[in-house]
Coordinates of C-alpha atoms in Angstrom, one line a residue:
Chain A
M1 CA 26.8 19.2 25.9
R2 CA 28.1 17.9 22.6
Y3 CA 27.1 14.3 22.9
I4 CA 24.2 11.9 22.8
I5 CA 24.1 8.3 24.2
G6 CA 21.9 5.6 22.6
V7 CA 21.3 2.3 24.3
D8 CA 19.6 -0.7 22.8
V9 CA 18.4 -3.2 25.3
G10 CA 17.9 -6.6 23.6
G11 CA 17.1 -10.0 24.9
T12 CA 20.7 -11.3 24.2
K13 CA 22.8 -8.1 24.2
I14 CA 22.9 -4.5 25.3
S15 CA 24.5 -2.0 22.9
C16 CA 25.5 1.5 23.8
A17 CA 26.6 4.2 21.3
L18 CA 28.1 7.6 21.8
S19 CA 27.4 10.1 19.0
D20 CA 27.7 13.8 18.3
L21 CA 24.5 15.9 18.1
S22 CA 24.2 15.1 14.4
G23 CA 24.1 11.3 15.0
N24 CA 27.6 10.5 13.9
I25 CA 28.6 7.5 16.0
I26 CA 31.9 7.9 17.8
E27 CA 31.9 4.7 19.9
T28 CA 29.8 1.6 20.2
Q29 CA 30.2 -1.0 23.0
V30 CA 28.2 -4.2 23.5
V31 CA 27.7 -6.5 26.5
E32 CA 25.7 -9.7 27.1
T33 CA 22.2 -9.0 28.6
N34 CA 22.2 -12.1 30.7
A35 CA 18.5 -11.6 31.1
S36 CA 18.1 -14.6 33.4
E37 CA 19.9 -12.7 36.2
G38 CA 16.8 -10.5 36.7
E39 CA 15.9 -6.9 36.5
S40 CA 18.3 -5.2 38.9
A41 CA 21.3 -7.0 37.4
V42 CA 20.3 -6.0 33.9
L43 CA 19.6 -2.4 35.0
S44 CA 23.1 -2.3 36.7
R45 CA 24.6 -3.6 33.5
I46 CA 23.0 -0.9 31.4
I47 CA 24.2 1.8 33.8
R48 CA 27.8 0.4 33.9
L49 CA 27.9 0.2 30.1
I50 CA 26.8 3.9 29.8
D51 CA 29.5 4.8 32.4
K52 CA 32.2 2.8 30.6
V53 CA 31.5 4.4 27.2
M54 CA 31.8 7.8 28.7
I55 CA 35.0 6.9 30.7
D56 CA 36.6 5.3 27.7
R57 CA 36.1 8.4 25.6
D58 CA 37.0 10.7 28.5
I59 CA 33.6 12.3 28.7
T60 CA 31.7 13.4 31.7
K61 CA 28.0 13.3 32.1
E62 CA 27.9 17.1 31.8
D63 CA 29.0 16.6 28.2
V64 CA 26.0 14.4 27.4
K65 CA 22.7 16.1 26.3
A66 CA 20.4 13.1 26.4
I67 CA 20.1 9.3 26.5
G68 CA 17.8 7.4 24.2
I69 CA 16.9 3.9 25.0
G70 CA 15.2 1.3 22.7
A71 CA 13.7 -1.8 24.2
P72 CA 11.3 -4.5 23.1
G73 CA 7.6 -3.8 23.7
P74 CA 5.1 -3.8 25.1
L75 CA 6.2 -0.6 26.9
D76 CA 4.9 2.8 27.8
A77 CA 7.1 5.3 26.2
R78 CA 5.4 8.2 27.9
L79 CA 5.9 6.8 31.4
G80 CA 9.2 5.2 30.6
I81 CA 7.9 1.8 31.8
I82 CA 8.7 -1.6 30.3
I83 CA 5.6 -3.6 30.6
E84 CA 6.3 -7.2 29.9
P85 CA 8.6 -8.1 27.0
A86 CA 9.1 -11.8 26.1
N87 CA 12.9 -11.8 26.4
L88 CA 13.7 -9.4 29.2
P89 CA 13.2 -9.8 33.0
F90 CA 11.4 -6.5 33.3
T91 CA 7.7 -6.4 34.4
N92 CA 6.1 -3.0 34.7
F93 CA 9.5 -1.7 35.3
D94 CA 10.4 2.0 35.3
L95 CA 13.7 1.9 33.4
V96 CA 13.9 5.6 32.8
T97 CA 13.9 7.0 36.4
P98 CA 16.9 5.2 37.8
I99 CA 19.1 6.0 34.8
K100 CA 17.9 9.6 34.8
E101 CA 18.7 9.9 38.5
K102 CA 22.1 8.2 38.2
F103 CA 23.3 10.5 35.4
N104 CA 21.1 13.6 35.8
I105 CA 20.5 13.6 32.1
P106 CA 17.2 13.5 30.2
V107 CA 16.4 9.9 29.3
Y108 CA 13.9 8.8 26.6
L109 CA 12.5 5.3 26.2
D110 CA 10.8 3.9 23.1
N111 CA 10.0 0.6 21.5
D112 CA 13.1 -0.7 19.7
A113 CA 11.2 -0.9 16.3
N114 CA 10.1 2.7 16.8
A115 CA 13.6 3.8 17.6
A116 CA 14.9 2.0 14.4
A117 CA 12.1 3.7 12.4
I118 CA 13.3 7.1 13.7
G119 CA 16.9 6.2 12.9
E120 CA 15.9 5.3 9.3
F121 CA 13.8 8.4 9.0
M122 CA 16.6 10.7 10.3
F123 CA 19.7 9.0 8.9
G124 CA 18.7 6.2 6.6
A125 CA 16.4 5.1 3.9
G126 CA 13.5 7.3 5.0
A127 CA 15.4 10.6 5.1
G128 CA 13.4 13.4 3.4
T129 CA 10.1 11.6 3.4
E130 CA 6.9 12.6 5.2
N131 CA 5.1 9.3 5.7
M132 CA 7.4 6.3 6.3
I133 CA 6.6 2.9 7.6
Y134 CA 9.5 0.8 8.9
I135 CA 9.1 -2.9 9.4
T136 CA 11.7 -5.2 10.9
V137 CA 11.5 -8.9 9.8
S138 CA 13.7 -10.9 12.1
T139 CA 12.9 -13.4 14.8
G140 CA 9.7 -11.4 15.2
I141 CA 8.1 -8.7 13.0
G142 CA 7.6 -5.2 14.4
G143 CA 7.3 -1.8 13.0
G144 CA 7.3 2.0 13.5
A145 CA 5.7 4.9 11.7
I146 CA 6.5 8.4 10.8
L147 CA 3.3 10.1 9.7
N148 CA 2.9 13.7 8.6
G149 CA 6.6 14.0 9.5
Q150 CA 6.1 13.0 13.1
V151 CA 6.6 9.8 15.0
Y152 CA 3.2 8.0 15.5
R153 CA 3.0 6.0 18.7
G154 CA -0.8 5.6 19.4
R155 CA -2.7 5.5 22.6
T156 CA -0.5 3.2 24.6
T157 CA 2.7 3.9 22.5
N158 CA 2.6 0.4 21.0
A159 CA 1.3 1.1 17.5
L160 CA 2.6 -0.7 14.4
E161 CA 2.5 -4.2 15.8
V162 CA 2.1 -5.3 12.2
G163 CA 3.6 -8.7 13.0
H164 CA 0.3 -9.4 14.9
T165 CA -2.1 -8.5 12.1
T166 CA -3.9 -11.5 10.8
V167 CA -3.0 -12.3 7.1
D168 CA -4.4 -15.8 7.0
P169 CA -7.2 -16.6 9.5
F170 CA -7.3 -20.3 8.5
S171 CA -3.6 -20.9 8.9
S172 CA -2.5 -23.4 11.5
A173 CA 0.7 -21.4 12.2
R174 CA 0.6 -20.4 15.9
C175 CA 2.1 -17.1 16.8
N176 CA 3.9 -16.1 20.0
C177 CA 1.0 -13.9 20.8
G178 CA -1.3 -16.9 20.9
N179 CA -3.1 -16.4 17.6
L180 CA -3.2 -18.2 14.4
G181 CA -2.3 -16.7 11.1
C182 CA -0.4 -13.6 12.3
L183 CA 2.1 -12.1 9.8
E184 CA 4.9 -12.9 12.3
A185 CA 3.8 -16.6 12.5
L186 CA 4.1 -16.8 8.7
S187 CA 6.9 -14.6 7.5
S188 CA 9.4 -14.0 10.4
G189 CA 12.8 -15.7 10.5
T190 CA 11.4 -17.9 13.2
A191 CA 8.5 -19.0 11.0
I192 CA 10.8 -19.8 8.1
A193 CA 13.1 -21.8 10.4
R194 CA 10.2 -23.7 11.9
R195 CA 8.9 -24.7 8.5
A196 CA 12.4 -25.8 7.4
K197 CA 12.8 -28.0 10.5
D198 CA 9.3 -29.5 9.9
A199 CA 10.4 -30.3 6.3
V200 CA 13.6 -32.0 7.5
L201 CA 11.7 -34.0 10.1
S202 CA 9.1 -35.1 7.6
N203 CA 11.9 -36.8 5.6
I204 CA 11.1 -35.0 2.4
D205 CA 14.0 -34.8 -0.1
T206 CA 15.7 -31.5 0.6
S207 CA 19.2 -30.1 0.8
L208 CA 18.2 -28.5 4.1
K209 CA 18.9 -31.9 5.7
K210 CA 22.6 -31.3 5.9
Y211 CA 22.3 -28.5 8.4
K212 CA 22.5 -29.1 12.2
T213 CA 20.9 -25.8 13.0
L214 CA 18.4 -24.2 10.6
T215 CA 17.6 -20.5 10.4
S216 CA 16.1 -18.5 7.7
Y217 CA 19.7 -17.9 6.4
E218 CA 20.1 -21.5 5.4
V219 CA 16.7 -21.6 3.8
F220 CA 17.5 -18.5 1.6
K221 CA 20.9 -20.0 0.8
E222 CA 19.5 -23.4 -0.4
A223 CA 16.6 -21.8 -2.2
E224 CA 19.1 -19.7 -4.1
K225 CA 20.9 -22.9 -5.1
G226 CA 17.6 -24.4 -6.4
D227 CA 16.4 -26.6 -3.6
K228 CA 12.6 -26.9 -4.3
V229 CA 11.6 -27.3 -0.6
A230 CA 13.6 -24.3 0.4
I231 CA 12.2 -22.3 -2.5
S232 CA 8.7 -23.2 -1.5
I233 CA 9.3 -22.2 2.2
R234 CA 10.9 -19.0 1.2
D235 CA 8.3 -18.0 -1.4
N236 CA 5.5 -18.8 0.9
A237 CA 6.9 -16.6 3.7
L238 CA 7.6 -13.8 1.2
R239 CA 4.1 -14.0 -0.2
Y240 CA 2.6 -13.4 3.2
L241 CA 5.1 -10.6 3.8
G242 CA 4.0 -9.1 0.5
I243 CA 0.4 -9.3 1.7
G244 CA 1.4 -7.6 4.9
V245 CA 3.2 -4.8 3.0
T246 CA 0.2 -4.4 0.7
N247 CA -2.1 -4.0 3.7
I248 CA 0.3 -1.4 5.1
I249 CA 0.3 0.6 1.8
N250 CA -3.4 0.4 1.3
T251 CA -3.8 1.6 4.9
F252 CA -1.1 4.2 5.3
D253 CA -0.6 5.4 1.7
P254 CA 3.0 6.0 2.7
D255 CA 5.9 7.6 0.6
I256 CA 8.1 4.6 1.5
V257 CA 8.1 1.2 3.2
V258 CA 11.5 0.5 4.7
I259 CA 12.2 -3.2 5.5
G260 CA 14.9 -4.1 8.0
G261 CA 15.8 -7.0 10.2
G262 CA 17.6 -10.3 9.5
V263 CA 15.3 -11.6 6.8
S264 CA 15.6 -8.4 4.8
K265 CA 19.3 -9.0 4.6
A266 CA 18.6 -12.0 2.3
G267 CA 18.7 -9.3 -0.4
E268 CA 16.9 -8.5 -3.6
V269 CA 14.9 -11.7 -3.7
V270 CA 12.9 -10.4 -0.7
F271 CA 12.1 -7.1 -2.3
E272 CA 11.3 -8.6 -5.7
K273 CA 8.8 -11.0 -4.2
V274 CA 7.2 -8.4 -1.9
R275 CA 6.9 -5.9 -4.8
E276 CA 5.3 -8.6 -7.0
V277 CA 2.5 -9.2 -4.4
V278 CA 2.1 -5.5 -3.8
N279 CA 1.7 -4.9 -7.6
E280 CA -0.8 -7.7 -7.8
R281 CA -2.9 -6.8 -4.7
G282 CA -2.4 -3.1 -3.9
L283 CA -4.4 -0.1 -5.1
K284 CA -2.5 1.4 -8.0
T285 CA -3.1 5.0 -6.8
M286 CA -1.1 4.3 -3.7
T287 CA 1.3 1.5 -4.7
S288 CA 2.5 3.0 -8.0
G289 CA 4.6 5.8 -6.3
C290 CA 5.4 4.1 -3.0
K291 CA 8.9 2.9 -2.6
I292 CA 9.7 -0.5 -0.9
V293 CA 13.4 -0.5 0.1
P294 CA 15.8 -2.1 2.4
A295 CA 16.8 -0.4 5.7
Q296 CA 20.2 1.4 5.4
L297 CA 21.5 1.5 8.9
G298 CA 22.8 -2.1 9.0
T299 CA 23.6 -4.1 12.1
D300 CA 23.8 -1.0 14.3
A301 CA 20.3 0.1 13.3
W302 CA 18.8 -0.4 16.7
V303 CA 21.3 1.6 18.7
I304 CA 21.5 4.3 16.1
G305 CA 17.8 4.4 16.4
A306 CA 18.1 5.0 20.2
V307 CA 20.5 7.8 19.4
A308 CA 18.1 9.2 16.8
L309 CA 15.2 9.0 19.4
A310 CA 17.2 11.2 21.8
I311 CA 18.1 13.7 19.1
L312 CA 14.5 13.9 18.0
L313 CA 13.3 14.6 21.5
I314 CA 15.9 17.0 22.8
Chain B
M1 CA -19.3 35.2 7.3
R2 CA -21.4 33.1 9.6
Y3 CA -22.0 30.0 7.5
I4 CA -20.4 26.9 6.2
I5 CA -21.7 24.8 3.3
G6 CA -21.0 21.1 3.1
V7 CA -21.7 19.0 0.0
D8 CA -21.6 15.2 -0.3
V9 CA -21.3 14.0 -3.9
G10 CA -22.5 10.4 -4.0
G11 CA -23.1 8.0 -6.8
T12 CA -26.9 8.2 -6.4
K13 CA -27.5 11.5 -4.7
I14 CA -25.9 14.9 -3.9
S15 CA -26.6 16.4 -0.4
C16 CA -25.9 19.9 0.5
A17 CA -26.0 21.3 4.1
L18 CA -25.9 24.8 5.4
S19 CA -24.5 25.1 8.9
D20 CA -23.3 27.8 11.3
L21 CA -19.6 28.0 12.2
S22 CA -20.0 25.4 15.0
G23 CA -21.4 22.8 12.7
N24 CA -25.1 23.1 13.7
I25 CA -27.0 22.2 10.6
I26 CA -29.6 24.8 9.5
E27 CA -30.8 23.3 6.2
T28 CA -30.2 20.1 4.2
Q29 CA -31.2 19.5 0.6
V30 CA -30.8 16.5 -1.6
V31 CA -31.0 15.9 -5.3
E32 CA -30.4 12.9 -7.6
T33 CA -26.8 12.7 -9.0
N34 CA -27.9 11.3 -12.4
A35 CA -24.3 10.3 -12.8
S36 CA -24.9 8.9 -16.3
E37 CA -25.4 12.5 -17.6
G38 CA -21.7 13.1 -17.4
E39 CA -19.3 15.4 -15.6
S40 CA -20.5 18.8 -16.7
A41 CA -24.1 18.0 -15.9
V42 CA -23.2 16.7 -12.4
L43 CA -21.0 19.8 -11.8
S44 CA -23.9 22.1 -12.8
R45 CA -26.2 20.2 -10.5
I46 CA -23.8 20.6 -7.5
I47 CA -23.5 24.4 -8.2
R48 CA -27.3 24.8 -8.6
L49 CA -27.8 22.9 -5.3
I50 CA -25.4 25.1 -3.4
D51 CA -27.1 28.2 -5.0
K52 CA -30.5 26.9 -4.0
V53 CA -29.6 26.3 -0.4
M54 CA -28.3 29.8 -0.1
I55 CA -31.3 31.4 -1.9
D56 CA -33.8 29.4 0.2
R57 CA -32.2 30.6 3.4
D58 CA -31.8 34.2 2.0
I59 CA -28.1 34.0 2.3
T60 CA -25.5 35.5 -0.1
K61 CA -22.1 34.0 -0.8
E62 CA -20.5 36.8 1.2
D63 CA -22.1 35.1 4.3
V64 CA -20.4 31.8 3.6
K65 CA -16.9 31.2 4.9
A66 CA -16.1 28.0 3.2
I67 CA -17.4 25.0 1.2
G68 CA -16.4 21.5 2.1
I69 CA -17.0 18.7 -0.4
G70 CA -16.8 15.0 0.2
A71 CA -16.7 12.6 -2.7
P72 CA -15.7 9.0 -3.3
G73 CA -12.1 8.2 -3.9
P74 CA -9.6 7.8 -5.4
L75 CA -9.1 11.6 -5.4
D76 CA -6.3 14.1 -4.7
A77 CA -7.5 16.2 -1.8
R78 CA -4.5 18.6 -2.1
L79 CA -5.1 19.4 -5.8
G80 CA -8.9 19.1 -5.5
I81 CA -9.1 16.5 -8.3
I82 CA -11.4 13.5 -8.5
I83 CA -9.4 10.8 -10.0
E84 CA -11.6 7.9 -11.1
P85 CA -14.4 6.8 -8.7
A86 CA -16.5 3.8 -9.6
N87 CA -19.9 5.6 -9.4
L88 CA -19.3 9.1 -10.7
P89 CA -18.6 10.4 -14.2
F90 CA -15.5 12.3 -13.2
T91 CA -12.1 11.3 -14.5
N92 CA -9.1 13.4 -13.3
F93 CA -11.6 16.1 -12.9
D94 CA -10.8 19.4 -11.0
L95 CA -14.0 19.7 -9.0
V96 CA -12.7 22.5 -6.7
T97 CA -11.7 25.2 -9.2
P98 CA -15.0 25.8 -11.0
I99 CA -16.9 25.9 -7.7
K100 CA -14.4 28.2 -6.1
E101 CA -14.5 30.5 -9.1
K102 CA -18.3 30.5 -9.2
F103 CA -18.8 31.5 -5.6
N104 CA -15.4 33.1 -4.8
I105 CA -15.3 31.1 -1.5
P106 CA -12.6 28.7 -0.4
V107 CA -13.5 25.1 -1.4
Y108 CA -12.0 22.0 0.3
L109 CA -12.3 18.5 -1.2
D110 CA -11.7 15.3 0.6
N111 CA -12.6 11.6 0.4
D112 CA -16.1 11.0 1.7
A113 CA -14.9 8.5 4.3
N114 CA -12.3 11.0 5.5
A115 CA -15.0 13.7 5.7
A116 CA -17.2 11.4 7.7
A117 CA -14.2 10.6 10.0
I118 CA -13.7 14.3 10.6
G119 CA -17.4 14.7 11.3
E120 CA -17.3 12.0 13.9
F121 CA -14.1 13.4 15.4
M122 CA -15.5 16.9 15.7
F123 CA -19.2 16.3 16.4
G124 CA -19.7 12.6 17.0
A125 CA -18.4 9.4 18.6
G126 CA -14.8 10.5 18.4
A127 CA -15.1 13.9 20.1
G128 CA -12.3 14.4 22.6
T129 CA -10.1 11.6 21.4
E130 CA -6.5 11.9 20.0
N131 CA -6.3 8.8 17.8
M132 CA -9.5 7.8 16.1
I133 CA -10.1 5.3 13.2
Y134 CA -13.4 5.6 11.4
I135 CA -14.6 2.8 9.2
T136 CA -17.7 2.8 7.1
V137 CA -19.2 -0.6 6.3
S138 CA -21.8 -0.2 3.6
T139 CA -21.9 -1.2 -0.1
G140 CA -18.1 -0.8 0.2
I141 CA -15.8 -0.5 3.2
G142 CA -13.7 2.7 3.6
G143 CA -12.1 4.6 6.4
G144 CA -10.5 7.7 7.7
A145 CA -8.0 8.4 10.5
I146 CA -7.4 11.1 13.0
L147 CA -3.9 10.5 14.4
N148 CA -2.2 12.7 17.0
G149 CA -5.2 14.9 16.8
Q150 CA -4.8 15.6 13.1
V151 CA -6.4 14.2 10.0
Y152 CA -4.0 11.6 8.4
R153 CA -4.3 11.4 4.6
G154 CA -1.0 9.9 3.4
R155 CA 1.0 10.6 0.3
T156 CA -1.7 10.6 -2.3
T157 CA -4.5 11.6 0.2
N158 CA -6.0 8.1 -0.2
A159 CA -5.0 6.5 3.1
L160 CA -7.3 4.1 5.1
E161 CA -8.5 2.0 2.2
V162 CA -9.0 -0.7 4.8
G163 CA -11.7 -2.3 2.7
H164 CA -8.9 -3.4 0.4
T165 CA -6.6 -5.0 2.9
T166 CA -6.4 -8.7 2.5
V167 CA -7.9 -10.7 5.4
D168 CA -8.2 -14.0 3.7
P169 CA -5.7 -14.7 0.8
F170 CA -7.3 -18.0 -0.1
S171 CA -10.9 -16.7 -0.3
S172 CA -12.6 -17.0 -3.6
A173 CA -14.5 -13.7 -2.9
R174 CA -13.7 -11.3 -5.7
C175 CA -13.4 -7.6 -4.7
N176 CA -14.4 -4.6 -6.9
C177 CA -10.7 -3.7 -6.9
G178 CA -9.9 -7.0 -8.7
N179 CA -8.4 -8.9 -5.7
L180 CA -9.5 -11.9 -3.8
G181 CA -10.0 -11.9 -0.1
C182 CA -10.2 -8.1 0.6
L183 CA -12.2 -7.1 3.7
E184 CA -14.7 -5.4 1.4
A185 CA -15.3 -8.6 -0.6
L186 CA -16.1 -10.5 2.7
S187 CA -17.8 -8.0 5.1
S188 CA -19.5 -5.3 3.1
G189 CA -23.2 -5.0 2.6
T190 CA -22.7 -6.0 -1.0
A191 CA -20.7 -9.1 0.1
I192 CA -23.4 -10.1 2.5
A193 CA -26.1 -9.7 -0.1
R194 CA -24.1 -11.6 -2.7
R195 CA -23.8 -14.6 -0.3
A196 CA -27.5 -14.5 0.5
K197 CA -28.4 -14.5 -3.2
D198 CA -26.0 -17.5 -3.8
A199 CA -27.7 -19.3 -0.9
V200 CA -31.1 -18.8 -2.4
L201 CA -30.0 -19.9 -5.8
S202 CA -28.4 -23.0 -4.4
N203 CA -31.9 -24.1 -3.2
I204 CA -30.7 -24.5 0.4
D205 CA -33.5 -24.3 2.9
T206 CA -33.6 -20.7 4.2
S207 CA -36.2 -18.0 5.0
L208 CA -34.2 -15.7 2.8
K209 CA -36.0 -17.3 -0.2
K210 CA -39.1 -15.2 0.4
Y211 CA -37.5 -11.9 -0.6
K212 CA -37.5 -10.5 -4.1
T213 CA -34.5 -8.2 -3.4
L214 CA -31.9 -9.2 -0.9
T215 CA -29.6 -6.8 0.9
S216 CA -27.7 -7.1 4.2
Y217 CA -30.8 -5.8 5.9
E218 CA -32.8 -8.9 5.2
V219 CA -29.9 -11.1 6.1
F220 CA -29.6 -9.5 9.6
K221 CA -33.4 -9.6 10.0
E222 CA -33.7 -13.3 9.2
A223 CA -30.6 -14.1 11.3
E224 CA -32.3 -12.4 14.2
K225 CA -35.3 -14.6 13.7
G226 CA -33.1 -17.7 13.8
D227 CA -32.6 -18.7 10.2
K228 CA -29.4 -20.8 10.2
V229 CA -28.3 -19.8 6.7
A230 CA -28.7 -16.1 7.5
I231 CA -26.9 -16.5 10.8
S232 CA -24.0 -18.2 9.1
I233 CA -23.8 -15.5 6.4
R234 CA -24.0 -12.7 9.0
D235 CA -21.5 -14.3 11.4
N236 CA -19.0 -15.1 8.7
A237 CA -19.1 -11.4 7.5
L238 CA -18.8 -10.1 11.0
R239 CA -15.9 -12.4 11.8
Y240 CA -13.9 -11.0 8.9
L241 CA -14.9 -7.5 10.0
G242 CA -13.6 -8.4 13.5
I243 CA -10.3 -9.4 11.9
G244 CA -10.2 -6.2 10.0
V245 CA -10.8 -4.2 13.2
T246 CA -8.2 -6.3 15.1
N247 CA -5.7 -5.5 12.4
I248 CA -6.6 -1.8 12.7
I249 CA -6.1 -1.8 16.5
N250 CA -2.9 -3.7 16.4
T251 CA -1.6 -1.3 13.8
F252 CA -2.9 2.1 15.0
D253 CA -3.2 1.5 18.7
P254 CA -6.2 4.0 18.6
D255 CA -8.3 5.4 21.4
I256 CA -11.4 4.5 19.5
V257 CA -12.7 2.7 16.4
V258 CA -15.9 4.2 15.1
I259 CA -17.9 2.0 12.8
G260 CA -20.5 3.7 10.5
G261 CA -22.4 2.8 7.3
G262 CA -25.4 0.7 6.6
V263 CA -24.1 -2.6 8.1
S264 CA -23.3 -0.9 11.4
K265 CA -27.0 0.1 11.7
A266 CA -27.8 -3.6 12.2
G267 CA -27.0 -2.7 15.8
E268 CA -25.5 -4.3 18.8
V269 CA -25.0 -7.7 17.2
V270 CA -22.4 -6.2 14.9
F271 CA -20.4 -4.7 17.8
E272 CA -20.7 -7.8 19.9
K273 CA -19.3 -10.1 17.2
V274 CA -16.5 -7.6 16.3
R275 CA -15.5 -7.2 19.9
E276 CA -15.5 -10.9 20.4
V277 CA -12.9 -11.4 17.6
V278 CA -10.9 -8.4 18.8
N279 CA -10.7 -9.9 22.3
E280 CA -9.7 -13.2 20.9
R281 CA -7.1 -11.9 18.4
G282 CA -5.9 -8.5 19.4
L283 CA -2.9 -7.6 21.6
K284 CA -4.3 -6.9 25.1
T285 CA -2.1 -3.9 25.7
M286 CA -3.9 -2.1 22.9
T287 CA -7.3 -3.8 22.7
S288 CA -8.2 -3.6 26.4
G289 CA -8.6 0.2 26.5
C290 CA -9.7 0.8 22.9
K291 CA -13.4 1.5 22.4
I292 CA -15.3 0.1 19.4
V293 CA -18.5 2.1 19.0
P294 CA -21.1 3.0 16.4
A295 CA -21.0 6.2 14.5
Q296 CA -23.2 8.9 16.0
L297 CA -24.0 11.2 13.1
G298 CA -26.6 9.0 11.5
T299 CA -27.9 9.3 7.9
D300 CA -26.5 12.8 7.4
A301 CA -23.0 11.7 8.4
W302 CA -21.4 12.3 5.0
V303 CA -22.7 15.8 4.5
I304 CA -22.0 16.7 8.1
G305 CA -18.5 15.4 7.5
A306 CA -18.2 17.8 4.5
V307 CA -19.2 20.6 6.8
A308 CA -16.7 19.5 9.4
L309 CA -14.0 19.3 6.8
A310 CA -14.5 22.9 5.9
I311 CA -14.7 24.0 9.6
L312 CA -11.4 22.1 10.2
L313 CA -9.6 23.8 7.4
I314 CA -10.8 27.4 7.6

């Protein structure tokens, strides 16, 4: 039993990685989720992908020690049940049992952001720390925590929904969760893109007009080039992100805050602005020694996280 | 060694309790802090009070297993050093060593809100839970956390400064920490009193006018009687408190949030309003099973917390 399998089940794609027991990735394969086909189709697709990775590498299930699965929340990590994520067809669906029965291998499920946090803690930016908060700033904003050197999951295993903390109660920005003024509604890639589209529609003078599709990527690009509207949208989102990170530091007093996800890939400008707000608003005792750094695991972070989850729990 | 001593060092008074090893309080004594007299005077006063409690109960230091001390932060619980609290004369002061040397008994120091959290976890509203957040809403707002059944302190042992999380970045309410829009600046007893004084000074029609001194107590009292200005001040503060508690639940996914401190003593109205906001803003997965309850340990909470701290660590 020299191998670990990690699976990341996302709304658009399913990734499967084979690694050794130290987390070195040997093989990664990706298929479309095709979520609209429903739960049994997606489940079959996950199982076939795991099978294919083993077959392609000439490995039998007896060689695999554990399977880790990361999936979007809300879910119940203890029971292995996916509750009702926005982008997957599973509703109160036991994802662990059929996979465990099929392969006769221990299967561990966790929130994808938790898995990514474990990945960064074991193999990435958080290695060697005791108290690490990971946040992912992408289409949504999620998080995971390692506290006192252990994964912290909370009562329902859904802790660290920092995207749904209110950072501006009088904002008119509506969040997916139904609220106004959530961090996710103000700082996520989706929020940045929405404001960019609104700006273009309002006929304001901006270089963002030239794009047919607008994501946070174009906003960061045009801001970098000096477009005032893009700068304002970017800085507004990063200011709120800075407030979110300040609140995290004043609450958790962590060694390190690791920021991953698409928006973090915009580079140093993100970290500069966030640190600026943290220095302005945070309590010095805690902020002065707390690192705020980019995630290290790159585009495979989620599936590496699923591998890390399994390694942690075996 | 059948006894524990707990000491709460506050800005106005020092309390000392003698308990058995199960936390049953046998004796409590209180003296003025007289903080203005400086650090060595206050240190002597603490030592004399511990001495007096033992003498009055005819106990020698050989009968005492440990001394727990709660004091305002920021402090370093691991090193036993009080860093620079607002209301005490200690600056980077090692409070533990002189007391340990004087009595030759193990001495444990922690943040007073952490100590109160441990007290509620061991003997109060949080007994039997795994993940408990305690917040105290009084002149300031502080907190403590028990996570995975263990005290969580963070890197510098100053975690859970939830009073200094931003809940309204555009508020003009200035916090003691220097920021605008901190929870403490909007929901603490001091914040409520400040708004009441402003209302009276503005010559608005309110029954609050009849008081010479205004604290949150009078605001809650007049609100209860129907004074519109008092109701507005009260509800505004409790709304922000509700946002703070929502953020705590969405972040920690706790079993229970225990609210103590002077403002919580205003009773059911506090919990009603807080739960209302939590139900409106929180994520159902986490909020639906999370209890929000008053602290149980009453006026002695802090010194009982200091006792609990010592019992936890012996």
